[in-house]
mmCIF file of C-alpha atoms in Angstrom:
data_model
loop_
_atom_site.group_PDB
_atom_site.id
_atom_site.type_symbol
_atom_site.label_atom_id
_atom_site.label_comp_id
_atom_site.label_asym_id
_atom_site.label_seq_id
_atom_site.Cartn_x
_atom_site.Cartn_y
_atom_site.Cartn_z
ATOM 1 C CA MET J 1 -110.225 -57.356 -35.812
ATOM 2 C CA GLN J 2 -108.761 -56.714 -39.287
ATOM 3 C CA GLN J 3 -105.289 -57.752 -38.120
ATOM 4 C CA ALA J 4 -106.644 -60.928 -36.510
ATOM 5 C CA ILE J 5 -108.452 -61.874 -39.739
ATOM 6 C CA LEU J 6 -105.304 -61.332 -41.811
ATOM 7 C CA MET J 7 -103.212 -63.464 -39.466
ATOM 8 C CA ALA J 8 -105.831 -66.226 -39.565
ATOM 9 C CA VAL J 9 -105.829 -66.119 -43.386
ATOM 10 C CA LEU J 10 -102.030 -66.293 -43.549
ATOM 11 C CA ALA J 11 -101.903 -69.126 -41.020
ATOM 12 C CA THR J 12 -104.450 -71.005 -43.150
ATOM 13 C CA MET J 13 -102.290 -70.442 -46.231
ATOM 14 C CA VAL J 14 -99.191 -71.771 -44.449
ATOM 15 C CA TYR J 15 -101.197 -74.773 -43.236
ATOM 16 C CA ALA J 16 -102.472 -75.554 -46.753
ATOM 17 C CA VAL J 17 -99.026 -75.258 -48.329
ATOM 18 C CA SER J 18 -97.353 -77.266 -45.564
ATOM 19 C CA LEU J 19 -99.638 -80.233 -46.222
ATOM 20 C CA ASP J 20 -97.181 -81.069 -49.023
ATOM 21 C CA LEU J 21 -94.182 -81.250 -46.684
ATOM 22 C CA ARG J 22 -92.751 -84.708 -46.090
ATOM 23 C CA PRO J 23 -89.940 -86.032 -43.849
ATOM 24 C CA ALA J 24 -88.061 -86.791 -47.086
ATOM 25 C CA ASP J 25 -87.768 -83.045 -47.704
ATOM 26 C CA PHE J 26 -85.637 -82.778 -44.570
ATOM 27 C CA ARG J 27 -83.673 -85.990 -45.224
ATOM 28 C CA TYR J 28 -82.632 -84.576 -48.601
ATOM 29 C CA VAL J 29 -80.436 -82.106 -46.698
ATOM 30 C CA ALA J 30 -78.183 -84.881 -45.397
ATOM 31 C CA ARG J 31 -77.681 -86.249 -48.921
ATOM 32 C CA HIS J 32 -77.100 -82.863 -50.603
ATOM 33 C CA PRO J 33 -75.708 -80.528 -47.917
ATOM 34 C CA LEU J 34 -73.820 -78.234 -50.312
ATOM 35 C CA ALA J 35 -76.780 -77.371 -52.553
ATOM 36 C CA VAL J 36 -79.150 -76.844 -49.620
ATOM 37 C CA GLY J 37 -76.505 -74.885 -47.728
ATOM 38 C CA ILE J 38 -75.918 -72.532 -50.661
ATOM 39 C CA GLY J 39 -79.657 -71.904 -50.914
ATOM 40 C CA LEU J 40 -79.899 -71.097 -47.214
ATOM 41 C CA LEU J 41 -76.763 -68.933 -47.366
ATOM 42 C CA ALA J 42 -78.208 -66.837 -50.183
ATOM 43 C CA GLN J 43 -81.528 -66.516 -48.394
ATOM 44 C CA PHE J 44 -80.475 -65.805 -44.817
ATOM 45 C CA ALA J 45 -77.032 -64.203 -45.167
ATOM 46 C CA LEU J 46 -76.321 -62.760 -48.610
ATOM 47 C CA LEU J 47 -79.683 -61.089 -49.266
ATOM 48 C CA PRO J 48 -80.043 -59.589 -45.756
ATOM 49 C CA GLY J 49 -76.448 -58.356 -45.827
ATOM 50 C CA ALA J 50 -76.843 -56.809 -49.266
ATOM 51 C CA THR J 51 -80.180 -55.282 -48.246
ATOM 52 C CA LEU J 52 -78.543 -53.564 -45.294
ATOM 53 C CA LEU J 53 -75.860 -52.098 -47.559
ATOM 54 C CA VAL J 54 -78.498 -50.878 -50.028
ATOM 55 C CA THR J 55 -80.530 -49.152 -47.319
ATOM 56 C CA LEU J 56 -77.379 -47.491 -45.989
ATOM 57 C CA ALA J 57 -76.551 -46.219 -49.472
ATOM 58 C CA LEU J 58 -80.050 -45.003 -50.392
ATOM 59 C CA ASP J 59 -81.936 -42.144 -48.774
ATOM 60 C CA LEU J 60 -85.322 -43.826 -48.320
ATOM 61 C CA PRO J 61 -88.042 -43.370 -45.680
ATOM 62 C CA PRO J 62 -87.243 -45.515 -42.616
ATOM 63 C CA ALA J 63 -90.498 -47.499 -42.926
ATOM 64 C CA THR J 64 -89.643 -48.414 -46.541
ATOM 65 C CA GLU J 65 -86.146 -49.495 -45.555
ATOM 66 C CA ALA J 66 -87.510 -51.497 -42.619
ATOM 67 C CA ALA J 67 -89.981 -53.265 -44.924
ATOM 68 C CA MET J 68 -87.142 -54.161 -47.311
ATOM 69 C CA MET J 69 -85.236 -55.597 -44.370
ATOM 70 C CA LEU J 70 -88.262 -57.558 -43.187
ATOM 71 C CA VAL J 71 -88.898 -59.087 -46.618
ATOM 72 C CA ALA J 72 -85.211 -59.968 -46.936
ATOM 73 C CA ALA J 73 -85.296 -61.637 -43.512
ATOM 74 C CA CYS J 74 -88.300 -63.833 -44.381
ATOM 75 C CA PRO J 75 -87.926 -67.402 -45.708
ATOM 76 C CA GLY J 76 -88.830 -68.384 -49.248
ATOM 77 C CA GLY J 77 -92.428 -68.338 -50.384
ATOM 78 C CA ALA J 78 -94.585 -71.326 -51.307
ATOM 79 C CA LEU J 79 -94.765 -70.325 -54.974
ATOM 80 C CA SER J 80 -91.024 -70.872 -55.303
ATOM 81 C CA ASN J 81 -91.601 -74.624 -55.570
ATOM 82 C CA VAL J 82 -94.127 -74.180 -58.389
ATOM 83 C CA ILE J 83 -91.878 -71.775 -60.314
ATOM 84 C CA THR J 84 -88.879 -74.087 -59.883
ATOM 85 C CA SER J 85 -90.872 -77.008 -61.258
ATOM 86 C CA VAL J 86 -92.129 -75.019 -64.264
ATOM 87 C CA GLY J 87 -88.596 -73.796 -64.965
ATOM 88 C CA ARG J 88 -87.210 -77.358 -64.902
ATOM 89 C CA GLY J 89 -85.204 -76.741 -61.768
ATOM 90 C CA ASN J 90 -84.491 -79.286 -59.044
ATOM 91 C CA LEU J 91 -87.880 -79.495 -57.323
ATOM 92 C CA ALA J 92 -86.601 -81.799 -54.557
ATOM 93 C CA LEU J 93 -83.911 -79.241 -53.709
ATOM 94 C CA SER J 94 -86.446 -76.406 -53.775
ATOM 95 C CA LEU J 95 -88.771 -78.282 -51.420
ATOM 96 C CA SER J 96 -85.916 -79.048 -49.026
ATOM 97 C CA ILE J 97 -84.674 -75.455 -48.935
ATOM 98 C CA SER J 98 -88.248 -74.261 -48.314
ATOM 99 C CA ALA J 99 -88.802 -76.782 -45.525
ATOM 100 C CA VAL J 100 -85.553 -76.032 -43.706
ATOM 101 C CA SER J 101 -85.781 -72.264 -44.207
ATOM 102 C CA ASN J 102 -89.250 -72.149 -42.683
ATOM 103 C CA VAL J 103 -87.941 -73.907 -39.580
ATOM 104 C CA LEU J 104 -84.835 -71.702 -39.352
ATOM 105 C CA ALA J 105 -86.991 -68.607 -39.869
ATOM 106 C CA LEU J 106 -88.325 -68.914 -36.331
ATOM 107 C CA VAL J 107 -84.883 -67.801 -35.154
ATOM 108 C CA LEU J 108 -83.194 -66.190 -38.149
ATOM 109 C CA THR J 109 -86.022 -63.937 -39.334
ATOM 110 C CA PRO J 110 -86.353 -61.916 -36.099
ATOM 111 C CA LEU J 111 -82.564 -62.060 -35.581
ATOM 112 C CA ASN J 112 -81.705 -60.784 -39.067
ATOM 113 C CA PHE J 113 -84.428 -58.147 -39.013
ATOM 114 C CA THR J 114 -83.386 -56.848 -35.604
ATOM 115 C CA LEU J 115 -79.696 -56.731 -36.557
ATOM 116 C CA MET J 116 -80.373 -54.938 -39.841
ATOM 117 C CA VAL J 117 -82.672 -52.373 -38.252
ATOM 118 C CA ALA J 118 -80.164 -51.696 -35.470
ATOM 119 C CA ALA J 119 -77.235 -51.343 -37.908
ATOM 120 C CA ASN J 120 -78.938 -48.585 -39.902
ATOM 121 C CA PRO J 121 -79.120 -45.298 -37.903
ATOM 122 C CA GLU J 122 -82.342 -44.202 -39.650
ATOM 123 C CA THR J 123 -84.257 -47.423 -39.067
ATOM 124 C CA ALA J 124 -82.806 -47.750 -35.557
ATOM 125 C CA ALA J 125 -84.261 -44.373 -34.590
ATOM 126 C CA TRP J 126 -87.552 -45.269 -36.279
ATOM 127 C CA ALA J 127 -87.732 -48.594 -34.420
ATOM 128 C CA ARG J 128 -87.143 -46.871 -31.091
ATOM 129 C CA SER J 129 -89.892 -44.376 -31.830
ATOM 130 C CA ILE J 130 -92.482 -47.151 -32.302
ATOM 131 C CA ALA J 131 -90.989 -49.522 -29.689
ATOM 132 C CA VAL J 132 -90.337 -52.582 -31.872
ATOM 133 C CA ASP J 133 -90.122 -55.712 -29.681
ATOM 134 C CA PRO J 134 -88.163 -58.681 -31.155
ATOM 135 C CA LEU J 135 -90.015 -61.072 -28.833
ATOM 136 C CA GLU J 136 -93.311 -60.005 -30.390
ATOM 137 C CA LEU J 137 -91.840 -60.799 -33.807
ATOM 138 C CA VAL J 138 -90.998 -64.295 -32.587
ATOM 139 C CA ALA J 139 -94.530 -64.696 -31.247
ATOM 140 C CA SER J 140 -95.958 -63.646 -34.614
ATOM 141 C CA LEU J 141 -93.734 -66.179 -36.388
ATOM 142 C CA VAL J 142 -94.886 -68.944 -34.065
ATOM 143 C CA LEU J 143 -98.529 -68.125 -34.794
ATOM 144 C CA LEU J 144 -98.068 -67.589 -38.525
ATOM 145 C CA LEU J 145 -95.467 -70.255 -39.283
ATOM 146 C CA ALA J 146 -94.594 -72.811 -36.611
ATOM 147 C CA LEU J 147 -98.066 -73.795 -35.424
ATOM 148 C CA PRO J 148 -99.783 -74.131 -38.832
ATOM 149 C CA MET J 149 -96.755 -75.920 -40.328
ATOM 150 C CA SER J 150 -96.611 -78.410 -37.440
ATOM 151 C CA ALA J 151 -100.366 -78.981 -37.606
ATOM 152 C CA ALA J 152 -100.192 -79.592 -41.356
ATOM 153 C CA MET J 153 -97.407 -82.161 -41.053
ATOM 154 C CA LEU J 154 -99.365 -83.974 -38.333
ATOM 155 C CA THR J 155 -102.440 -83.980 -40.560
ATOM 156 C CA SER J 156 -100.460 -85.378 -43.493
ATOM 157 C CA ARG J 157 -99.007 -88.107 -41.327
ATOM 158 C CA HIS J 158 -102.094 -89.222 -39.415
ATOM 159 C CA ALA J 159 -104.877 -88.308 -41.885
ATOM 160 C CA PRO J 160 -103.372 -88.315 -45.390
ATOM 161 C CA GLN J 161 -106.747 -88.647 -47.131
ATOM 162 C CA VAL J 162 -108.075 -85.582 -45.322
ATOM 163 C CA ALA J 163 -104.912 -83.673 -46.214
ATOM 164 C CA ALA J 164 -105.306 -84.567 -49.892
ATOM 165 C CA ARG J 165 -108.921 -83.371 -49.941
ATOM 166 C CA ILE J 166 -108.467 -80.040 -48.201
ATOM 167 C CA ARG J 167 -105.105 -78.829 -49.515
ATOM 168 C CA ARG J 168 -106.271 -77.188 -52.746
ATOM 169 C CA PRO J 169 -109.575 -75.717 -51.479
ATOM 170 C CA LEU J 170 -107.877 -74.258 -48.410
ATOM 171 C CA GLY J 171 -104.990 -72.879 -50.445
ATOM 172 C CA ARG J 172 -107.328 -71.218 -52.944
ATOM 173 C CA PHE J 173 -109.504 -69.755 -50.195
ATOM 174 C CA ALA J 174 -106.514 -68.307 -48.352
ATOM 175 C CA ALA J 175 -104.984 -66.857 -51.531
ATOM 176 C CA ILE J 176 -108.266 -65.190 -52.542
ATOM 177 C CA ALA J 177 -108.831 -63.870 -49.017
ATOM 178 C CA LEU J 178 -105.307 -62.438 -48.899
ATOM 179 C CA GLY J 179 -105.879 -60.739 -52.250
ATOM 180 C CA VAL J 180 -109.133 -59.229 -50.995
ATOM 181 C CA PHE J 181 -107.377 -57.939 -47.877
ATOM 182 C CA ILE J 182 -104.605 -56.276 -49.893
ATOM 183 C CA VAL J 183 -107.090 -54.716 -52.323
ATOM 184 C CA GLY J 184 -109.170 -53.437 -49.412
ATOM 185 C CA ALA J 185 -106.156 -51.970 -47.634
ATOM 186 C CA VAL J 186 -105.010 -50.239 -50.824
ATOM 187 C CA ALA J 187 -108.498 -48.958 -51.709
ATOM 188 C CA ALA J 188 -108.876 -47.410 -48.261
ATOM 189 C CA GLN J 189 -105.802 -45.227 -48.891
ATOM 190 C CA TRP J 190 -105.773 -45.177 -52.690
ATOM 191 C CA LYS J 191 -104.296 -41.700 -53.218
ATOM 192 C CA LEU J 192 -101.491 -42.317 -50.763
ATOM 193 C CA PHE J 193 -100.850 -45.738 -52.301
ATOM 194 C CA LEU J 194 -100.441 -44.171 -55.759
ATOM 195 C CA VAL J 195 -97.687 -42.002 -54.310
ATOM 196 C CA GLU J 196 -96.080 -45.069 -52.736
ATOM 197 C CA LEU J 197 -96.452 -47.066 -55.959
ATOM 198 C CA GLY J 198 -94.376 -44.692 -58.050
ATOM 199 C CA ARG J 199 -91.644 -44.611 -55.443
ATOM 200 C CA THR J 200 -91.749 -48.206 -54.250
ATOM 201 C CA LEU J 201 -92.159 -50.343 -57.383
ATOM 202 C CA PRO J 202 -88.682 -49.544 -58.797
ATOM 203 C CA ILE J 203 -87.201 -50.311 -55.381
ATOM 204 C CA VAL J 204 -89.014 -53.651 -55.217
ATOM 205 C CA ILE J 205 -87.907 -54.588 -58.744
ATOM 206 C CA GLY J 206 -84.285 -53.781 -57.932
ATOM 207 C CA HIS J 207 -84.431 -55.541 -54.575
ATOM 208 C CA ASN J 208 -85.921 -58.669 -56.120
ATOM 209 C CA ALA J 209 -83.282 -58.647 -58.878
ATOM 210 C CA LEU J 210 -80.648 -58.439 -56.156
ATOM 211 C CA GLY J 211 -82.021 -61.566 -54.485
ATOM 212 C CA LEU J 212 -82.151 -63.490 -57.754
ATOM 213 C CA GLY J 213 -78.655 -62.330 -58.713
ATOM 214 C CA LEU J 214 -77.141 -63.310 -55.377
ATOM 215 C CA GLY J 215 -78.695 -66.761 -55.658
ATOM 216 C CA TYR J 216 -77.206 -67.186 -59.110
ATOM 217 C CA ALA J 217 -73.772 -65.910 -58.094
ATOM 218 C CA ALA J 218 -73.589 -68.134 -55.007
ATOM 219 C CA SER J 219 -74.774 -71.280 -56.802
ATOM 220 C CA ARG J 220 -72.478 -70.632 -59.778
ATOM 221 C CA ALA J 221 -69.507 -70.072 -57.468
ATOM 222 C CA ALA J 222 -70.280 -73.356 -55.701
ATOM 223 C CA GLY J 223 -70.318 -75.200 -59.028
ATOM 224 C CA LEU J 224 -73.879 -76.477 -58.695
ATOM 225 C CA ALA J 225 -75.583 -78.216 -61.601
ATOM 226 C CA VAL J 226 -77.946 -76.181 -63.785
ATOM 227 C CA ALA J 227 -81.136 -77.605 -62.247
ATOM 228 C CA ASP J 228 -79.759 -76.955 -58.741
ATOM 229 C CA ARG J 229 -78.794 -73.391 -59.670
ATOM 230 C CA ARG J 230 -82.314 -72.691 -60.864
ATOM 231 C CA ALA J 231 -83.785 -73.904 -57.566
ATOM 232 C CA VAL J 232 -81.371 -71.753 -55.550
ATOM 233 C CA VAL J 233 -82.023 -68.672 -57.698
ATOM 234 C CA ILE J 234 -85.785 -68.940 -57.221
ATOM 235 C CA GLU J 235 -85.548 -69.708 -53.500
ATOM 236 C CA SER J 236 -83.330 -66.681 -52.901
ATOM 237 C CA GLY J 237 -85.471 -64.336 -55.001
ATOM 238 C CA MET J 238 -89.013 -65.350 -54.006
ATOM 239 C CA GLN J 239 -89.452 -64.326 -50.385
ATOM 240 C CA ASN J 240 -92.529 -65.040 -48.280
ATOM 241 C CA SER J 241 -94.034 -61.577 -48.648
ATOM 242 C CA GLY J 242 -97.310 -62.889 -47.215
ATOM 243 C CA LEU J 243 -95.535 -63.636 -43.954
ATOM 244 C CA ALA J 244 -94.057 -60.138 -44.053
ATOM 245 C CA LEU J 245 -97.566 -58.694 -44.499
ATOM 246 C CA GLY J 246 -98.765 -60.641 -41.478
ATOM 247 C CA ILE J 247 -95.926 -59.318 -39.330
ATOM 248 C CA ILE J 248 -96.549 -55.777 -40.607
ATOM 249 C CA ALA J 249 -100.219 -56.073 -39.649
ATOM 250 C CA ALA J 250 -99.476 -57.552 -36.228
ATOM 251 C CA GLN J 251 -96.500 -55.406 -35.225
ATOM 252 C CA PHE J 252 -96.593 -52.231 -37.304
ATOM 253 C CA GLY J 253 -100.281 -51.393 -37.589
ATOM 254 C CA SER J 254 -100.376 -52.104 -41.349
ATOM 255 C CA ASP J 255 -98.127 -49.105 -42.065
ATOM 256 C CA LEU J 256 -98.901 -48.122 -45.673
ATOM 257 C CA ALA J 257 -95.267 -47.712 -46.756
ATOM 258 C CA MET J 258 -94.440 -51.170 -45.393
ATOM 259 C CA VAL J 259 -97.569 -52.743 -46.907
ATOM 260 C CA ALA J 260 -96.622 -51.232 -50.277
ATOM 261 C CA VAL J 261 -93.185 -52.889 -50.213
ATOM 262 C CA ALA J 262 -94.401 -56.319 -49.097
ATOM 263 C CA GLY J 263 -97.518 -56.247 -51.280
ATOM 264 C CA LEU J 264 -95.638 -55.230 -54.416
ATOM 265 C CA TRP J 265 -92.992 -57.874 -53.661
ATOM 266 C CA GLY J 266 -95.750 -60.467 -53.614
ATOM 267 C CA ILE J 267 -96.866 -59.400 -57.088
ATOM 268 C CA TRP J 268 -93.525 -58.690 -58.708
ATOM 269 C CA HIS J 269 -91.668 -61.838 -57.647
ATOM 270 C CA ILE J 270 -94.354 -63.892 -59.422
ATOM 271 C CA VAL J 271 -93.690 -61.876 -62.580
ATOM 272 C CA SER J 272 -89.898 -62.133 -62.370
ATOM 273 C CA GLY J 273 -89.964 -65.791 -61.353
ATOM 274 C CA GLY J 274 -92.429 -66.596 -64.120
ATOM 275 C CA ILE J 275 -90.265 -64.876 -66.736
ATOM 276 C CA LEU J 276 -87.231 -66.868 -65.613
ATOM 277 C CA ALA J 277 -89.209 -70.117 -65.633
ATOM 278 C CA VAL J 278 -90.385 -69.503 -69.224
ATOM 279 C CA LEU J 279 -86.865 -68.617 -70.389
ATOM 280 C CA TRP J 280 -85.385 -71.684 -68.682
ATOM 281 C CA ARG J 281 -88.070 -73.941 -70.066
ATOM 282 C CA ARG J 282 -87.302 -72.771 -73.612
ATOM 283 C CA SER J 283 -83.546 -73.162 -73.183
ATOM 284 C CA LYS J 284 -81.743 -76.373 -74.066
#
């Protein structure tokens, strides 16, 4: 029951956020293929590849490494658009990368996660022990991402006034409900979570910095304009940790080590993204 409630909350959040998606967000790709392509490259190739190398180099529990891989395989989060706007980045580019990445995630998220887990001997053995099924990951993504996103775009197209009225209330409800769920899950295993916190927070901070740094390096190497670079940096460093939490609940029984990684990601990337946005806003 708890897992079903969490998935319903996350699907509601995706629906509320997707009410802002417009066909123009996808058409932007054809007009600016390089900038969008660099954002997608950082998100779906550079960060997953670097995450695999990090997990091979570090001696971490398999569940922690698997959670890092899952977060790295997820598309960008909804807050990335807000942070990009505050930081005077290219909001149109951010919206387009988010829109396309959420569509590609239906294939690339389970593919990247499965490949990373299989390439690391520790996580491969762990995955075999709990019988991870990639098809179940795809099914979770359809329920958590594809269906609510499609429904939201249909609502925006055929009932725009309804979409305008419900977007903010639904988004706030889902965000509060998700926060309550995380607090409840942590409170139920508070002592164990404190152990995970001390070990996991530095890992999350470093992992998030890696995503932000790869976005900057890729966009700088491609010669993108400053506003475009900011959008790419945020998109590559603010992953959809809520989606990762939903998959962890549906497929991994809300494993505490995995919840700690995804939950702390969801908190920390707001902090790091917010700091960057403030610094950028103050810069000339």
